[in-house]
Coordinates of C-alpha atoms in Angstrom, one line a residue:
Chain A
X10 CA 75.6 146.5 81.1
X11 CA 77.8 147.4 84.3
X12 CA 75.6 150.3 84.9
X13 CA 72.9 147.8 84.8
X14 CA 74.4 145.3 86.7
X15 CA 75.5 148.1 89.7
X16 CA 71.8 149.0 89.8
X17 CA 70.2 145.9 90.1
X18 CA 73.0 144.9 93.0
X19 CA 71.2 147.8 95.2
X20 CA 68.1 146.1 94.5
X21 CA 68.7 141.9 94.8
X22 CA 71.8 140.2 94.9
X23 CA 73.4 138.6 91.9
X24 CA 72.3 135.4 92.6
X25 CA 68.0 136.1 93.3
X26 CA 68.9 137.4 89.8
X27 CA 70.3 135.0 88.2
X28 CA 67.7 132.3 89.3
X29 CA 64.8 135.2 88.4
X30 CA 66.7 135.2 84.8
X31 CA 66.9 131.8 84.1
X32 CA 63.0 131.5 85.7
X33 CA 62.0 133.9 82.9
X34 CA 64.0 132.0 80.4
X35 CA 66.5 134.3 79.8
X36 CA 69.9 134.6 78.7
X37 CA 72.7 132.4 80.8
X38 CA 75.1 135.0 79.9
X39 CA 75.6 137.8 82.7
X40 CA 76.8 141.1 81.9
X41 CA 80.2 141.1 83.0
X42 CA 81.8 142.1 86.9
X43 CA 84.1 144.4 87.6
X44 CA 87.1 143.5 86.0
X45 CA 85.9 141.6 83.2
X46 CA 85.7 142.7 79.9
X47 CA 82.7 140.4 78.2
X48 CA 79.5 138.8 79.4
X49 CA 80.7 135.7 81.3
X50 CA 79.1 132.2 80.9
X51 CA 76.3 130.8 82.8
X52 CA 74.7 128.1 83.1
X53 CA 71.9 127.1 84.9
X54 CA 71.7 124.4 88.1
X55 CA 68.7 122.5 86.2
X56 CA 66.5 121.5 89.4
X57 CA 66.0 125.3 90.3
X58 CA 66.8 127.2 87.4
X59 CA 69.5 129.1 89.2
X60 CA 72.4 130.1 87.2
X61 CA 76.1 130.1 88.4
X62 CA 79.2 130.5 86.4
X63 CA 80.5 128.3 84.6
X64 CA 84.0 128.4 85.9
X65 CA 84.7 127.6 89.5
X66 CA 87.7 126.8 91.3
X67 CA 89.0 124.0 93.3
X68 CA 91.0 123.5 96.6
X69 CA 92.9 120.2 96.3
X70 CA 96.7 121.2 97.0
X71 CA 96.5 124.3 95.7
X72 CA 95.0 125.8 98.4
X73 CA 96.4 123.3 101.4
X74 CA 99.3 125.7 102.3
X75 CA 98.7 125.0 106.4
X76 CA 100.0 128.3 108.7
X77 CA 101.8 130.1 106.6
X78 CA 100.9 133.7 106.3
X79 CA 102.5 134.3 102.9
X80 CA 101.3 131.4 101.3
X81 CA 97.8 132.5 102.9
X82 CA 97.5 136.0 101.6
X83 CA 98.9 134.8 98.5
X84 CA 96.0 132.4 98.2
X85 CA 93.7 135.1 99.0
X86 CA 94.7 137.2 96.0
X87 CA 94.1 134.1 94.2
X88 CA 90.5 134.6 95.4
X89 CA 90.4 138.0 94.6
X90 CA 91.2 137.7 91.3
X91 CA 88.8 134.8 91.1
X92 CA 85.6 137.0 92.1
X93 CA 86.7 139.9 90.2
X94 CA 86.6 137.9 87.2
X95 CA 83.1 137.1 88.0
X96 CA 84.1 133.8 90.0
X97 CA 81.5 131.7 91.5
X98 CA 81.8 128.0 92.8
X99 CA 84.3 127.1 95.6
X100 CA 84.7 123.0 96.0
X101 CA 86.9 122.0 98.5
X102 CA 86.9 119.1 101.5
X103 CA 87.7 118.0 104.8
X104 CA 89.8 115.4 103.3
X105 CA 92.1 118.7 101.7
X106 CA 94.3 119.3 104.7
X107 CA 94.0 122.9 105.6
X108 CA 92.1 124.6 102.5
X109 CA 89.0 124.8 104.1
X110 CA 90.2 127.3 106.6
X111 CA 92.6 128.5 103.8
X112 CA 89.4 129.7 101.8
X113 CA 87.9 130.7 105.1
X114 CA 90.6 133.1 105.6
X115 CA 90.4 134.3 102.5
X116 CA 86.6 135.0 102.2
X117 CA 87.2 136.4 105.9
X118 CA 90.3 138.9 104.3
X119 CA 88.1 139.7 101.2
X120 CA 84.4 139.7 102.4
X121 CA 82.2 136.8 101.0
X122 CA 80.8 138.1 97.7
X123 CA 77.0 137.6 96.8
X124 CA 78.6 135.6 93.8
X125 CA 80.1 132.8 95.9
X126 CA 79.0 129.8 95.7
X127 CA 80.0 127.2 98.6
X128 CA 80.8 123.8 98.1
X129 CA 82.6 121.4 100.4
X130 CA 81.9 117.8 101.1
X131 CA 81.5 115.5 104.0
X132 CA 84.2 112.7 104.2
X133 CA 83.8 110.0 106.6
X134 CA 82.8 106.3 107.1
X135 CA 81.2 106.8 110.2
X136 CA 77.4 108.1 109.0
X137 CA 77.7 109.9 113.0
X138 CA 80.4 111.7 112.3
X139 CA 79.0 113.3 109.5
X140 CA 77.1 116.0 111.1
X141 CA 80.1 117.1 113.2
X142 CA 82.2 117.4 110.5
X143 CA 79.8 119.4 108.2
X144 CA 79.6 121.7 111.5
X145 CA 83.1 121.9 111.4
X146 CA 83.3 123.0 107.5
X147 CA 81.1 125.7 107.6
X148 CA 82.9 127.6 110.9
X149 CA 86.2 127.0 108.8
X150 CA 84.8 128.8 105.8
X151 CA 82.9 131.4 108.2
X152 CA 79.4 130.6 106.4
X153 CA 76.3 129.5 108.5
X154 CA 75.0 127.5 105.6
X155 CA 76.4 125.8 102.5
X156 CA 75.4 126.4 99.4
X157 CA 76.2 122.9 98.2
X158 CA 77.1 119.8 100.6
X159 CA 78.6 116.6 98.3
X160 CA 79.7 113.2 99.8
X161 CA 83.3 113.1 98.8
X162 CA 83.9 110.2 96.8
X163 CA 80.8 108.0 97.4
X164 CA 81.9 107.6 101.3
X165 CA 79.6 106.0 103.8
X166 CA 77.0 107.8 101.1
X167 CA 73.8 105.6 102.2
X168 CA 74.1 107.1 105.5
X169 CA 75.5 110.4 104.9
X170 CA 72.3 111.1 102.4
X171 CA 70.1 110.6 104.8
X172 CA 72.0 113.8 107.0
X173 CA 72.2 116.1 103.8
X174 CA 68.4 114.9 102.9
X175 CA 67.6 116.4 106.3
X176 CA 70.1 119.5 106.3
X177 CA 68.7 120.5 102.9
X178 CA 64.3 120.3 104.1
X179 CA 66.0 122.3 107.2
X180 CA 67.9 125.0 105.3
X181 CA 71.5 124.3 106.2
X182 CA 72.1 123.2 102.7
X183 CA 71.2 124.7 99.7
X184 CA 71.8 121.6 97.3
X185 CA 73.1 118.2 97.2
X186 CA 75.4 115.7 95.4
X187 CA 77.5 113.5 95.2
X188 CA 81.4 112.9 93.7
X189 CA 83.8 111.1 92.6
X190 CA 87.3 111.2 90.9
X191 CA 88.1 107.1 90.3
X192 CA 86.8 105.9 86.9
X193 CA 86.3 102.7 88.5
X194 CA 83.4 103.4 91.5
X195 CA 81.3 105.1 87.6
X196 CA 79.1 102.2 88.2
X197 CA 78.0 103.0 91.7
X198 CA 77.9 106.6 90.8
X199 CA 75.4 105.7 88.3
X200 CA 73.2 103.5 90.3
X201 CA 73.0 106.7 92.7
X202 CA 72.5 109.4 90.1
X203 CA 69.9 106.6 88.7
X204 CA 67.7 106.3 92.2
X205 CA 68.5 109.1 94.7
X206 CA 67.3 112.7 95.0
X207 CA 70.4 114.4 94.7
X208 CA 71.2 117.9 92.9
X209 CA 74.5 117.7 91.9
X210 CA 77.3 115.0 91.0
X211 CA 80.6 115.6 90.3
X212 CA 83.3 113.8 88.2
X213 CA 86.3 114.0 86.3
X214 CA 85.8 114.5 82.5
X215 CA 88.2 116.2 79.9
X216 CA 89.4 116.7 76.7
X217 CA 92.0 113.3 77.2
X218 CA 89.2 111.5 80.1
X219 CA 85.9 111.3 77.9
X220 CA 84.6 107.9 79.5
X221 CA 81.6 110.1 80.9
X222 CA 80.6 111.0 77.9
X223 CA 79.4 107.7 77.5
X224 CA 76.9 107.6 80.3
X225 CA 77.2 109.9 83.2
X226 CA 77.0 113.0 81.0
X227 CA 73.6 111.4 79.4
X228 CA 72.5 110.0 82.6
X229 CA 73.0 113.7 84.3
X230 CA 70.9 115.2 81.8
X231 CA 68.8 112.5 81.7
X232 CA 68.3 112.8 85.7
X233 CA 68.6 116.9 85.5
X234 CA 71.4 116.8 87.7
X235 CA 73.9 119.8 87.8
X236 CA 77.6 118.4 86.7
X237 CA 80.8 119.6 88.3
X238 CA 83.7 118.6 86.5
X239 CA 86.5 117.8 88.7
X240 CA 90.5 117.2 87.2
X241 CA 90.0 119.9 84.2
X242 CA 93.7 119.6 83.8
X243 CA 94.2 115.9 84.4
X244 CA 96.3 116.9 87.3
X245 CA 98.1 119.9 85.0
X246 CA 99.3 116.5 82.8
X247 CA 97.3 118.4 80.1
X248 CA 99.8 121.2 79.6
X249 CA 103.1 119.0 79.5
X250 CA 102.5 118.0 76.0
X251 CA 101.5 120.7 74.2
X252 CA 104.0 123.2 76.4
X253 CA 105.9 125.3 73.6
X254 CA 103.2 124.3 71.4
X255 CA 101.1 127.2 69.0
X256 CA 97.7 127.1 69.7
X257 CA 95.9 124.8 67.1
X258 CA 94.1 127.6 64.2
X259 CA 90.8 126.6 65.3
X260 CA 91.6 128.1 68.8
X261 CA 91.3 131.6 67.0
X262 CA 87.7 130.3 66.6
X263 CA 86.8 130.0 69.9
X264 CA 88.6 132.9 71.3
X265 CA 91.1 130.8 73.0
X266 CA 94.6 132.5 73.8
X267 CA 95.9 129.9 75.7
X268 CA 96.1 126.4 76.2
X269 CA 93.9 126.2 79.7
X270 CA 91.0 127.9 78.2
X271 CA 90.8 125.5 75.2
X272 CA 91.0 122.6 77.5
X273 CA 88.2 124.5 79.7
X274 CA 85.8 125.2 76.9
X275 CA 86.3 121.8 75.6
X276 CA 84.4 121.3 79.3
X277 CA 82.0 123.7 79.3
X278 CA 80.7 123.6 76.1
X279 CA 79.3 120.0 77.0
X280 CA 75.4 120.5 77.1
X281 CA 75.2 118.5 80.4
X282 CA 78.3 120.5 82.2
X283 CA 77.7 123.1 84.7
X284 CA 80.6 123.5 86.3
X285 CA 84.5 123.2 85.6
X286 CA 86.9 123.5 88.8
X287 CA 90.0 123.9 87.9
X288 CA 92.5 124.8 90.9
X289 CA 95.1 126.7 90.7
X290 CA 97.5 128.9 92.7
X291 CA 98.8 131.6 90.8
X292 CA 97.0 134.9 89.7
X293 CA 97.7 134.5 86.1
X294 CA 96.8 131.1 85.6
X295 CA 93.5 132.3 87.6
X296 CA 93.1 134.8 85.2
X297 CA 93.8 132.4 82.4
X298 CA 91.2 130.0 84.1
X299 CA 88.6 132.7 84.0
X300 CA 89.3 133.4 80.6
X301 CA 87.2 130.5 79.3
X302 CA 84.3 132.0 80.4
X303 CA 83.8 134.5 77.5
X304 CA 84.1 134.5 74.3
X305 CA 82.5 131.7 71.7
X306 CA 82.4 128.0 72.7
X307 CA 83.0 125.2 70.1
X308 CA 80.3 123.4 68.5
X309 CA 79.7 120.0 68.6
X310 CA 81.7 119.4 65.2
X311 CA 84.6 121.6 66.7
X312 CA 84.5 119.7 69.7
X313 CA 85.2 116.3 68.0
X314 CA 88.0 118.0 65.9
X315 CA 89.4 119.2 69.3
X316 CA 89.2 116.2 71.2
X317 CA 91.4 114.8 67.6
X318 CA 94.1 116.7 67.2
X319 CA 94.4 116.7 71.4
X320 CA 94.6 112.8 71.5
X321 CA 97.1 112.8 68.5
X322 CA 99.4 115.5 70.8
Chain B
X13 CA 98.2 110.6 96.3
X14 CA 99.7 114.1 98.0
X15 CA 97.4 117.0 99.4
X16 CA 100.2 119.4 99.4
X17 CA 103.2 120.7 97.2
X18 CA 106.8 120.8 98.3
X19 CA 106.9 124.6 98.4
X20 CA 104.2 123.5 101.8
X21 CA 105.9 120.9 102.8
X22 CA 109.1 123.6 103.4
X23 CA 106.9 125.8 105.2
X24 CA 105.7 123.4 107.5
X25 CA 109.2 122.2 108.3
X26 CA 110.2 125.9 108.7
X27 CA 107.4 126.5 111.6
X28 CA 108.3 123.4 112.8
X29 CA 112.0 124.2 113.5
X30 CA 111.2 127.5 115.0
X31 CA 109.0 126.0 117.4
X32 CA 111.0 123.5 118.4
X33 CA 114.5 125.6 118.5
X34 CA 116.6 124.8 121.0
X35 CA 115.1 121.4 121.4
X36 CA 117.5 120.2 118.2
X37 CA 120.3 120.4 120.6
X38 CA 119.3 118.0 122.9
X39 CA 118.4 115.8 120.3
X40 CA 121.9 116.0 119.0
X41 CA 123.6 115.2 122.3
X42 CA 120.9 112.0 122.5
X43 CA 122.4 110.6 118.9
X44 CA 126.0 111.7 119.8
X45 CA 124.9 109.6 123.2
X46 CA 123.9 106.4 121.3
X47 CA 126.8 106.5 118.6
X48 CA 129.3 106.5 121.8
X49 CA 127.2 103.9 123.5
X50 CA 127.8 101.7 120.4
X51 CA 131.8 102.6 120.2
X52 CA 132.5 102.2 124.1
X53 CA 129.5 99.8 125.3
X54 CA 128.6 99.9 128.7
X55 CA 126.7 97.4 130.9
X56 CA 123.3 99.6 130.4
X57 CA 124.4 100.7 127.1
X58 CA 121.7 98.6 125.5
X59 CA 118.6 99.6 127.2
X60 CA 119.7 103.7 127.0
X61 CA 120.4 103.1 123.0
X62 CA 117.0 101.8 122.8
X63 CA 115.4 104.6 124.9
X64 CA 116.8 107.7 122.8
X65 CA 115.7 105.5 119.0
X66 CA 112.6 104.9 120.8
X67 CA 112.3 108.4 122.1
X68 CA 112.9 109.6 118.8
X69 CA 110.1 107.5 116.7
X70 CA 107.5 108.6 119.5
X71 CA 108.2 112.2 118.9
X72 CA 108.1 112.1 115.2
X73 CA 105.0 110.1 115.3
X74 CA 102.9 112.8 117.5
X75 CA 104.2 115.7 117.1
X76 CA 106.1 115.7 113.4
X77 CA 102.9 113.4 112.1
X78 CA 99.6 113.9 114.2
X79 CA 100.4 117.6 115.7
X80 CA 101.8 119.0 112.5
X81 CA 102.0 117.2 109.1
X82 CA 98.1 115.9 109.9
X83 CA 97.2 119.4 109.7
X84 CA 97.8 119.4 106.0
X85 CA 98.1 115.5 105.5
X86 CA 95.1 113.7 106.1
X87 CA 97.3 110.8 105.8
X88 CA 99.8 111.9 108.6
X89 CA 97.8 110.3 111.2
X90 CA 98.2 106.9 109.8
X91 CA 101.9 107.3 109.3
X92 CA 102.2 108.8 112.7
X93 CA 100.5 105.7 114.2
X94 CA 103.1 103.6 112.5
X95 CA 105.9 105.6 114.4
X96 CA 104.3 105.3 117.6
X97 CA 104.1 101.5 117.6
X98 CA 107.9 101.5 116.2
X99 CA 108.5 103.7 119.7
X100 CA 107.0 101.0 121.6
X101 CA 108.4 98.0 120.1
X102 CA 110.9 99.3 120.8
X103 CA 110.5 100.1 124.4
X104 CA 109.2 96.8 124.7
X105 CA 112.0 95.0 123.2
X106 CA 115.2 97.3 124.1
X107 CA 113.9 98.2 127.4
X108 CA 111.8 95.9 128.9
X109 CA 113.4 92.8 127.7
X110 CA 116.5 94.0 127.6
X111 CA 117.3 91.9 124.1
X112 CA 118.9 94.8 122.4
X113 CA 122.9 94.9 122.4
X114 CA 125.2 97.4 120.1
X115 CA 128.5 96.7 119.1
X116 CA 130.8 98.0 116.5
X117 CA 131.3 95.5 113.6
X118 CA 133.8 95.9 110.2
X119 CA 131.7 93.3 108.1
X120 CA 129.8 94.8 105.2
X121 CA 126.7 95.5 107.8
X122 CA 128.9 97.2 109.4
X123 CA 130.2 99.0 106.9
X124 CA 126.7 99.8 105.6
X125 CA 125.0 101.1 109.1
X126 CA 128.5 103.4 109.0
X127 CA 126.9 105.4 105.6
X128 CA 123.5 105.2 107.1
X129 CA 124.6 106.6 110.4
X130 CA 127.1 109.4 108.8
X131 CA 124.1 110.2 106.3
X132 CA 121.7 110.4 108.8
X133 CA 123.6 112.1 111.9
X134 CA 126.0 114.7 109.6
X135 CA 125.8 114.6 105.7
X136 CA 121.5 115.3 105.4
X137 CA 121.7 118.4 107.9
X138 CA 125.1 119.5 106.4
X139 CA 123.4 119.0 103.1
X140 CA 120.4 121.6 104.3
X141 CA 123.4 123.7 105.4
X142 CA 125.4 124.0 102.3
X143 CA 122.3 124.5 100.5
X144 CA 121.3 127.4 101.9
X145 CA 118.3 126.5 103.1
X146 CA 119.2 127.1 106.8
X147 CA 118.2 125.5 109.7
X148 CA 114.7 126.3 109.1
X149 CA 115.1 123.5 106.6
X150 CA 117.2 121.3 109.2
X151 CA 116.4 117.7 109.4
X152 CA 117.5 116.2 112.7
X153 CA 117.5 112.4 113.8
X154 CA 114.9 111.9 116.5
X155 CA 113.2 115.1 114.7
X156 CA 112.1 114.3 111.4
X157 CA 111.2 111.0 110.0
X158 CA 113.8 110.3 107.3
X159 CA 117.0 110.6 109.5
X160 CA 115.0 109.0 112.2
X161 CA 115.0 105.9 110.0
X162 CA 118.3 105.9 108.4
X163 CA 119.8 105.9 112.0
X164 CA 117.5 103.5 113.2
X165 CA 118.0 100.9 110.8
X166 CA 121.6 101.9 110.5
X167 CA 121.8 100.8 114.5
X168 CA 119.8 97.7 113.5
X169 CA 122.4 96.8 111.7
X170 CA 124.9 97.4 114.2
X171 CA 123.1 94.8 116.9
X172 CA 125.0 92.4 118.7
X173 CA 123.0 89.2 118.0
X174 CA 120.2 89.3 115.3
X175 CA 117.2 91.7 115.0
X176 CA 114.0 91.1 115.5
X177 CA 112.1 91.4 112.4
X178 CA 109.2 92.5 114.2
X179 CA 111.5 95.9 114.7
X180 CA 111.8 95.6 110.5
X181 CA 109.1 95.7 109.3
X182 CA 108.0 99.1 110.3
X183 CA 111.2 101.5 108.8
X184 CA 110.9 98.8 105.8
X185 CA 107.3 100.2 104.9
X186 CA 107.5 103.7 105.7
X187 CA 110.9 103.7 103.3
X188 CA 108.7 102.3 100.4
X189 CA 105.6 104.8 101.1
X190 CA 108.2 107.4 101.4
X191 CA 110.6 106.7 98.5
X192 CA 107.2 106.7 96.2
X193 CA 106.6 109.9 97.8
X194 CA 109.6 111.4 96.9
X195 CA 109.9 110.0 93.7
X196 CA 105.8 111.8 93.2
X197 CA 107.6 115.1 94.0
X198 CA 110.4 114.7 92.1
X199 CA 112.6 114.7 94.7
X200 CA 115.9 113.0 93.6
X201 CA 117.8 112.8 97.2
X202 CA 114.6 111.7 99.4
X203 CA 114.1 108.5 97.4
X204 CA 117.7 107.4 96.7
X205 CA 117.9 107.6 100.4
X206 CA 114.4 106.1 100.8
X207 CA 115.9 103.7 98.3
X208 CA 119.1 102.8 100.7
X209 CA 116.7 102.7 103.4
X210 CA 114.9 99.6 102.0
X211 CA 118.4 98.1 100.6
X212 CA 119.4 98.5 104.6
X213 CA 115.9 96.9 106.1
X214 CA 116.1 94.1 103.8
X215 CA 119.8 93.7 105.1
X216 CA 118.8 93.3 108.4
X217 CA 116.3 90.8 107.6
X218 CA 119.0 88.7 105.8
X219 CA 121.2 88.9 108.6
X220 CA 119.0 87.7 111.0
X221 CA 117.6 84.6 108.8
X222 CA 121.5 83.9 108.5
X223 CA 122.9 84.7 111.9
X224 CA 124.2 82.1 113.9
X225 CA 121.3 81.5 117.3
X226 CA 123.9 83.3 120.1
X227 CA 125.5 80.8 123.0
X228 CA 123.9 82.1 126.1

């Protein structure tokens, strides 16, 4: 399959193959990079039929380390390690202090893969500002385009929609969305995933925060919106409890071997998810992270015992 | 809500301390200035005690909060607009109305700006010292927020007749904000001092509901 996969890289990037795999109905499982040792998990965006993995990464803190040179190139092995394992999504933000130009940096150290997947998000109340800031995210990554503009928590979003509408029929965007990370703005969320022509929407969900299991997970489906969940980890408050802890036997199952891959394929294996972005900024726990992507996924039975015994811990 | 880990935070202050070395000394002879000011008033004593804390709040406020921490804070700005209105209060009211006087006192005010001013002006950079994070780690007053506002307050406490609480309410906020902050990064010291730094503002609003209106 590596053979396979080095051939067909001379011929079309990964990603015109992926969306001509998923066109044909095929597999969402891609043979595995460099690095990996098992097909990783896909999963398609469902308005284009493009597939992207199903483990990105995140920015907030982790990758807000300002000037520092050591804490840079530090990051940027993070990144490394992140594509090698067959890494795809980047989410990040104006409102995340440096790590734009953090992960700018980095893609500028480590070359920007054909697996990358760009997401930021505009962050402003003032609709004009919108466009200037947008301009400002993509020199800071180093990318003429994005593959995926969001409007960071729901702000000024009736007149930042009409900019990403407009970016998107031009070409400067790829896709569109939405996000948010407060339980209590779910209700506007909805009304927006409900009526606008977005492509993506992001929120927190997992294994302890299943309130969108009720009705934004439905809804996305419903809606065919692509799902990026945000908070994985619930802020890393995930691991304090069961730190020390065996894995549960039904790990074993799932091919779990740590703690941060059962939480993530808790995520994943939710029909309506496409994405999980956990952030990190360690190697290992990148490598841990990326971990989630192979191997078996729990079934829907397996899935309510996990979400059990979790709650009980 | 923090965009940035402590580990970040050190960084930062480490650039910051190169960039502004030897700057820290003349921000040293200012607060050694002001603290003899207090001990040996002089006729203009007032108005040069309330340039140097005003001096001080103005440079935190651009170029610790806007030029620096808002590179990594998108909060920073907010805080460092905060400072800069604390600088010009102060301005206004030590400088151009003249309405600030320092004097030494024994009471328990007294006795309390003494631990904020010895915390401030010796113990928190001797504390960097001894803990061998080196003066890359070195908090100054007029340099860094927290100091900034123990001395501040600490010399509130310390005025002749009684404060204006419009000088109050400024270091009484940012110790809150700041004492939750610490207490988010687990960082014991910062919010027990945060923690004094309320005690102290709330102090010099008591004292001046209770002073006495001065004879003219």
């Amino acid at each position: 399959m590596d053979t396979l996969s080095r051939r067909l890289d001379g011929m079309m990037n990964r990603r015109s193959l992926l969306a001509g795999m998923a066109a044909c109905g095929l597999s969402a499982a891609l043979p595995a990079p460099a690095g990996a040792a098992s097909p990783i998990l896909m999963r398609p965006i469902p308005k284009s039929g493009e597939t992207i993995p199903a483990i990105g990464m995140g920015t907030w803190i982790t990758f807000n380390v300002g000037e520092d040179e050591t804490l840079r190139k530090q990051r940027s092995e993070v990144l490394r390690r992140f594509f090698a394992l067959g890494g795809g999504m980047i989410d990040s933000s104006p409102m995340y202090g440096s790590a734009e130009a953090v992960v700018g940096g980095g893609l500028a150290r480590l070359g920007a893969p054909d697996t990358l997947f760009s997401a930021t998000k505009v962050w402003t109340w003032r609709g004009s500002a919108g466009e200037e800031q947008m301009a400002n995210s993509r020199r800071l990554w180093g990318l003429p385009s994005f593959d995926l503009m969001q409007i960071h928590n729901l702000v000024g979003w009736e007149n930042h929609l009409e900019t990403l509408l407009r970016d998107k029929a031009e070409g400067r965007v790829r896709y569109i969305g939405v996000t948010t990370s407060h339980g209590r703005r779910h209700e506007e969320l909805e009304e927006i995933m409900a009526s606008q022509p977005i492509d993506f929407v992001q929120f927190t969900y997992n294994v302890v925060d299943r309130e969108a299991e009720q009705r934004l997970l439905p809804l996305a489906a419903e809606r065919r919106l692509a799902v990026i969940v945000n908070r994985p980890f619930r802020r890393g408050a995930l691991f304090s409890p069961v730190e020390g802890r065996p894995l549960p036997s039904w790990a074993a199952e799932i091919d779990c071997a740590n703690w941060a891959q059962v939480f993530l394929k808790f995520i994943v294996s939710h029909p309506a998810v496409t994405c999980a972005i956990p952030a990190t900024s360690q190697v290992v726990h990148m490598e841990e992270n990326m971990g989630a992507m192979t191997g078996r996924l729990p079934d829907e039975a397996l899935r309510q015992r996990m979400a059990r015994d979790l709650e009980a811990v | 809500m923090l965009s940035y880990s402590v580990e970040v935070l050190q960084s930062l202050l480490a650039y910051y301390n190169q960039a502004l070395w030897p700057g820290h000394l003349l921000a040293v002879a200012l607060v050694l200035l002001a603290l003899l000011l207090v001990a040996f008033p002089q006729q203009w004593g007032g108005r040069a005690i309330a340039v140097v804390l005003a001096a001080g709040w103005l440079w935190v406020g651009w170029v610790y909060y806007v030029e620096r921490l808002g590179r990594i804070d998108f909060s920073a700005p907010l805080y460092g607009a905060a400072f800069l209105l604390q600088g010009l209060l102060l301005l206004w009211t030590g400088v151009l109305r003249g309405a600030l006087r320092w004097r030494m006192r024994l009471d328990l005010y007294g006795s309390v700006a003494l631990l904020l001013l010895l915390i401030a002006v010796f113990l928190l950079p001797a504390s960097v010292w001894f803990a061998d994070a080196g003066w890359r780690q070195l908090r100054l007053v007029g340099l860094m927020p927290l100091p900034t506002v123990l001395f501040t307050v600490g010399m509130l406490l310390l005025t002749a007749s009684k404060t204006p609480l419009h000088l109050t309410v400024i270091p009484l906020l940012w110790a809150l904000a700041a004492g939750a902050t610490a207490w988010t990064l687990a960082l014991t010291a910062e919010t027990a001092l945060a923690a004094l730094c309320v005690l102290a503002s709330v102090m010099v609003i008591w004292r001046g509901r209770v002073a006495r209106p001065q004879a003219a």
